[in-house]
Tab-separated table of C-alpha atoms in Angstrom:
chain	number	residue	atom	x	y	z
A	10	UNK	CA	131.814	67.387	89.537
A	11	UNK	CA	132.827	67.739	93.151
A	12	UNK	CA	133.216	71.509	92.775
A	13	UNK	CA	129.755	71.742	91.226
A	14	UNK	CA	128.206	69.826	94.135
A	15	UNK	CA	129.984	72.100	96.616
A	16	UNK	CA	128.750	75.211	94.835
A	17	UNK	CA	125.116	74.103	94.770
A	18	UNK	CA	125.294	72.937	98.390
A	19	UNK	CA	126.448	76.418	99.383
A	20	UNK	CA	123.687	77.967	97.282
A	21	UNK	CA	121.047	75.817	98.993
A	22	UNK	CA	122.347	76.695	102.472
A	23	UNK	CA	122.416	80.407	101.630
A	24	UNK	CA	118.864	80.401	100.274
A	25	UNK	CA	117.628	78.464	103.323
A	26	UNK	CA	119.260	80.945	105.707
A	27	UNK	CA	117.836	83.924	103.837
A	28	UNK	CA	114.336	82.402	103.879
A	29	UNK	CA	114.515	81.747	107.630
A	30	UNK	CA	115.774	85.284	108.307
A	31	UNK	CA	113.032	86.835	106.185
A	32	UNK	CA	110.372	84.792	107.982
A	33	UNK	CA	111.650	85.901	111.361
A	34	UNK	CA	111.747	89.513	110.196
A	35	UNK	CA	108.151	89.421	108.988
A	36	UNK	CA	107.052	87.868	112.274
A	37	UNK	CA	108.858	90.584	114.221
A	38	UNK	CA	107.227	93.279	112.124
A	39	UNK	CA	103.773	91.794	112.710
A	40	UNK	CA	104.066	91.615	116.505
A	41	UNK	CA	102.561	95.091	116.931
A	42	UNK	CA	99.485	94.429	114.804
A	43	UNK	CA	96.235	94.471	116.685
A	44	UNK	CA	92.532	95.085	116.282
A	45	UNK	CA	92.683	98.816	117.042
A	46	UNK	CA	91.155	99.572	113.638
A	47	UNK	CA	88.006	97.746	114.729
A	48	UNK	CA	87.439	100.047	117.694
A	49	UNK	CA	84.676	102.574	117.431
A	50	UNK	CA	85.915	106.015	116.465
A	51	UNK	CA	85.592	108.644	119.238
A	52	UNK	CA	82.899	111.289	118.915
A	53	UNK	CA	84.345	113.843	121.332
A	54	UNK	CA	87.567	115.758	121.930
A	55	UNK	CA	89.491	116.714	125.032
A	56	UNK	CA	90.022	120.303	126.134
A	57	UNK	CA	93.673	120.011	127.277
A	58	UNK	CA	96.732	117.788	126.954
A	59	UNK	CA	95.685	115.789	130.004
A	60	UNK	CA	92.157	115.152	128.703
A	61	UNK	CA	93.088	114.595	125.042
A	62	UNK	CA	90.933	111.944	123.371
A	63	UNK	CA	92.988	108.927	122.306
A	64	UNK	CA	92.656	107.709	118.706
A	65	UNK	CA	94.553	105.220	116.567
A	66	UNK	CA	96.073	105.957	113.215
A	67	UNK	CA	93.698	105.753	110.226
A	68	UNK	CA	90.772	106.282	112.589
A	69	UNK	CA	88.668	109.379	111.915
A	70	UNK	CA	87.473	111.007	115.134
A	71	UNK	CA	84.642	113.538	115.209
A	72	UNK	CA	83.516	116.097	117.757
A	73	UNK	CA	80.944	118.843	118.118
A	74	UNK	CA	82.204	122.020	119.763
A	75	UNK	CA	81.793	125.756	120.052
A	76	UNK	CA	83.843	128.233	118.075
A	77	UNK	CA	86.724	129.309	120.291
A	78	UNK	CA	87.180	125.971	122.096
A	79	UNK	CA	90.571	124.249	122.189
A	80	UNK	CA	90.173	120.653	121.005
A	81	UNK	CA	92.761	117.938	121.732
A	82	UNK	CA	93.344	114.405	120.437
A	83	UNK	CA	96.313	112.047	120.834
A	84	UNK	CA	97.644	109.177	118.696
A	85	UNK	CA	100.723	106.881	118.763
A	86	UNK	CA	103.513	107.048	116.172
A	87	UNK	CA	106.413	104.622	115.818
A	88	UNK	CA	109.929	104.994	114.442
A	89	UNK	CA	110.120	104.928	110.652
A	90	UNK	CA	106.682	106.526	110.265
A	91	UNK	CA	106.006	109.938	108.731
A	92	UNK	CA	102.661	111.029	110.242
A	93	UNK	CA	100.198	113.349	108.537
A	94	UNK	CA	97.369	114.886	110.563
A	95	UNK	CA	94.255	115.999	108.703
A	96	UNK	CA	91.461	118.096	110.178
A	97	UNK	CA	88.153	119.367	108.829
A	98	UNK	CA	85.882	121.978	110.399
A	99	UNK	CA	82.286	122.312	109.229
A	100	UNK	CA	81.365	125.923	109.929
A	101	UNK	CA	78.013	127.334	111.086
A	102	UNK	CA	75.523	128.700	108.592
A	103	UNK	CA	76.965	131.755	106.852
A	104	UNK	CA	73.953	133.861	107.846
A	105	UNK	CA	74.897	133.533	111.532
A	106	UNK	CA	78.518	134.677	111.031
A	107	UNK	CA	79.866	138.202	110.779
A	108	UNK	CA	83.431	137.781	109.484
A	109	UNK	CA	85.999	135.365	108.131
A	110	UNK	CA	87.754	132.858	110.390
A	111	UNK	CA	91.287	131.494	110.766
A	112	UNK	CA	91.697	127.906	112.003
A	113	UNK	CA	94.917	126.135	112.935
A	114	UNK	CA	96.219	122.698	113.948
A	115	UNK	CA	99.377	122.111	115.990
A	116	UNK	CA	101.053	118.781	116.731
A	117	UNK	CA	103.091	118.117	119.896
A	118	UNK	CA	105.163	115.099	120.910
A	119	UNK	CA	105.056	113.192	124.210
A	120	UNK	CA	107.200	115.875	125.853
A	121	UNK	CA	104.721	118.517	124.657
A	122	UNK	CA	107.229	119.995	122.245
A	123	UNK	CA	105.549	121.476	119.195
A	124	UNK	CA	106.658	119.674	116.048
A	125	UNK	CA	107.172	121.565	112.798
A	126	UNK	CA	105.119	120.712	109.719
A	127	UNK	CA	107.253	119.846	106.687
A	128	UNK	CA	104.338	120.543	104.370
A	129	UNK	CA	100.575	120.892	104.410
A	130	UNK	CA	98.230	123.762	105.219
A	131	UNK	CA	98.606	124.093	108.974
A	132	UNK	CA	96.523	127.289	109.201
A	133	UNK	CA	93.861	128.607	106.862
A	134	UNK	CA	91.734	131.740	106.685
A	135	UNK	CA	88.327	131.458	105.040
A	136	UNK	CA	85.710	134.004	104.073
A	137	UNK	CA	82.535	134.636	106.029
A	138	UNK	CA	80.478	132.573	103.561
A	139	UNK	CA	82.759	129.497	103.560
A	140	UNK	CA	81.186	126.192	104.538
A	141	UNK	CA	84.265	124.313	105.773
A	142	UNK	CA	87.963	124.500	106.541
A	143	UNK	CA	90.465	121.752	105.590
A	144	UNK	CA	93.838	121.583	107.329
A	145	UNK	CA	96.831	119.226	107.154
A	146	UNK	CA	100.239	118.881	108.793
A	147	UNK	CA	102.919	116.356	107.781
A	148	UNK	CA	105.632	115.824	110.379
A	149	UNK	CA	109.218	114.773	109.912
A	150	UNK	CA	109.952	111.050	110.013
A	151	UNK	CA	109.861	109.642	113.545
A	152	UNK	CA	113.351	108.593	114.661
A	153	UNK	CA	114.186	105.691	116.961
A	154	UNK	CA	116.743	107.781	118.856
A	155	UNK	CA	117.981	111.374	119.011
A	156	UNK	CA	120.382	113.636	120.860
A	157	UNK	CA	118.904	115.014	124.124
A	158	UNK	CA	119.185	118.598	122.876
A	159	UNK	CA	117.471	117.914	119.544
A	160	UNK	CA	113.801	118.411	118.753
A	161	UNK	CA	113.473	115.351	116.517
A	162	UNK	CA	110.187	113.409	116.496
A	163	UNK	CA	110.552	110.296	118.667
A	164	UNK	CA	108.340	107.198	119.134
A	165	UNK	CA	105.436	107.740	121.481
A	166	UNK	CA	102.275	109.781	121.904
A	167	UNK	CA	101.528	112.784	119.700
A	168	UNK	CA	98.955	115.448	120.527
A	169	UNK	CA	96.806	117.338	118.034
A	170	UNK	CA	95.348	120.713	118.968
A	171	UNK	CA	92.674	122.323	116.804
A	172	UNK	CA	91.348	125.820	117.427
A	173	UNK	CA	90.274	129.048	115.803
A	174	UNK	CA	92.859	131.834	116.041
A	175	UNK	CA	91.099	134.723	114.346
A	176	UNK	CA	87.439	135.760	114.139
A	177	UNK	CA	85.022	138.444	115.250
A	178	UNK	CA	84.066	138.375	118.943
A	179	UNK	CA	80.424	138.122	117.928
A	180	UNK	CA	81.123	134.727	116.319
A	181	UNK	CA	82.522	133.137	119.484
A	182	UNK	CA	80.407	130.262	120.769
A	183	UNK	CA	78.796	129.346	117.447
A	184	UNK	CA	78.513	125.554	116.990
A	185	UNK	CA	80.935	123.698	114.701
A	186	UNK	CA	81.515	120.072	113.725
A	187	UNK	CA	85.081	118.792	113.480
A	188	UNK	CA	86.910	115.664	112.362
A	189	UNK	CA	90.543	114.633	112.776
A	190	UNK	CA	92.534	111.749	111.323
A	191	UNK	CA	96.197	110.713	111.567
A	192	UNK	CA	97.828	108.539	108.900
A	193	UNK	CA	101.474	107.596	108.294
A	194	UNK	CA	103.773	106.760	105.438
A	195	UNK	CA	106.116	103.899	106.320
A	196	UNK	CA	109.624	105.095	105.519
A	197	UNK	CA	111.271	101.967	106.978
A	198	UNK	CA	114.984	101.256	107.182
A	199	UNK	CA	115.909	104.311	105.122
A	200	UNK	CA	115.353	106.400	108.272
A	201	UNK	CA	116.846	103.928	110.767
A	202	UNK	CA	119.546	105.123	113.175
A	203	UNK	CA	122.015	103.339	115.425
A	204	UNK	CA	120.184	103.577	118.722
A	205	UNK	CA	116.725	103.398	120.263
A	206	UNK	CA	114.746	104.701	123.215
A	207	UNK	CA	114.373	102.399	126.212
A	208	UNK	CA	110.614	103.072	126.040
A	209	UNK	CA	108.349	105.271	123.876
A	210	UNK	CA	107.522	108.801	125.067
A	211	UNK	CA	104.069	108.088	126.456
A	212	UNK	CA	102.959	110.271	129.399
A	213	UNK	CA	101.867	108.193	132.374
A	214	UNK	CA	103.474	105.030	131.028
A	215	UNK	CA	104.875	102.430	133.445
A	216	UNK	CA	108.030	102.311	131.325
A	217	UNK	CA	107.556	98.747	130.069
A	218	UNK	CA	107.967	98.501	126.311
A	219	UNK	CA	105.462	95.617	126.201
A	220	UNK	CA	102.725	98.044	127.239
A	221	UNK	CA	102.776	99.568	123.750
A	222	UNK	CA	101.686	96.958	121.229
A	223	UNK	CA	102.025	99.473	118.370
A	224	UNK	CA	105.789	99.890	118.931
A	225	UNK	CA	108.100	97.907	116.643
A	226	UNK	CA	110.996	97.734	119.128
A	227	UNK	CA	114.419	96.880	117.731
A	228	UNK	CA	113.252	95.744	114.310
A	229	UNK	CA	113.684	97.791	111.103
A	230	UNK	CA	113.855	96.632	107.483
A	231	UNK	CA	117.543	97.579	107.500
A	232	UNK	CA	118.213	94.315	109.351
A	233	UNK	CA	116.754	92.390	106.408
A	234	UNK	CA	119.106	94.036	103.928
A	235	UNK	CA	122.057	93.552	106.265
A	236	UNK	CA	121.270	89.856	106.571
A	237	UNK	CA	120.741	89.487	102.838
A	238	UNK	CA	124.088	91.144	102.177
A	239	UNK	CA	125.849	88.777	104.574
A	240	UNK	CA	124.264	85.735	102.929
A	241	UNK	CA	125.192	86.928	99.438
A	242	UNK	CA	128.769	87.610	100.564
A	243	UNK	CA	129.011	84.085	101.990
A	244	UNK	CA	127.578	82.663	98.776
A	245	UNK	CA	130.094	84.572	96.688
A	246	UNK	CA	132.934	83.242	98.841
A	247	UNK	CA	131.740	79.654	98.538
A	248	UNK	CA	131.243	79.984	94.794
A	249	UNK	CA	134.655	81.539	94.263
A	250	UNK	CA	136.345	78.835	96.292
A	251	UNK	CA	134.510	76.077	94.430
A	252	UNK	CA	135.409	77.472	91.009
A	253	UNK	CA	139.066	78.284	91.642
A	254	UNK	CA	140.348	75.436	93.859
A	255	UNK	CA	142.332	72.538	92.407
A	256	UNK	CA	141.089	69.019	91.702
A	257	UNK	CA	142.365	67.794	95.050
A	258	UNK	CA	144.871	65.318	93.587
A	259	UNK	CA	148.550	66.246	93.441
A	260	UNK	CA	150.242	65.730	90.098
A	261	UNK	CA	152.669	62.771	90.173
A	262	UNK	CA	156.172	63.785	89.320
A	263	UNK	CA	158.123	61.092	87.417
A	264	UNK	CA	161.224	59.868	89.210
A	265	UNK	CA	164.524	61.330	88.115
A	266	UNK	CA	166.678	59.098	85.910
């Protein structure tokens, strides 16, 4: 009976600890949530890295431009995210064009290093009678830390550049309508590494991590599984001890005759 009480006491303590740890983990993961999604989507684009229009993820930005312009937007991406940038170009009336066109999107990190697309149509050539161009670029998973010589995606600002790279000179300057959106798949602890940046790569930042409410900081879901494993190991130890220990009373040995 005593062993049973000890076992269930250990079980209750383990479950309580796991519940408290999970609650703290959820709270830590929610610290970066804000009302960015409620902000009005931008209706213009920048013309360089320095004038790039800032957008949030899952916010579709639009802009009217002339064929041949370089259009720039920027968005934040945190560790554990796998961003995908989508762009659409609505072309001028086919009767005003003289040839096909090739459009392209490129994505750069906060250090202005071009990031490779793992999949997606980064560049597309369309015929002279096409009405629109759809482009997409999926980056590698953003890492919390990397070697200085590596070109891995790191937390911070990412820049999107959209432009036409091939067309007849007579089609330069024709009006187009564009839209850009960045979305991410949350990879989570599966992509976590042992290390982190002191602050996200955000040009012009003061260096304080608190300035970036979208950044998750030290937390990844790997901590949850580590904590759960520790609790289960403790529970197994308590249960094994309770089931294998003696009754606690030494057996009386009869006196020798």
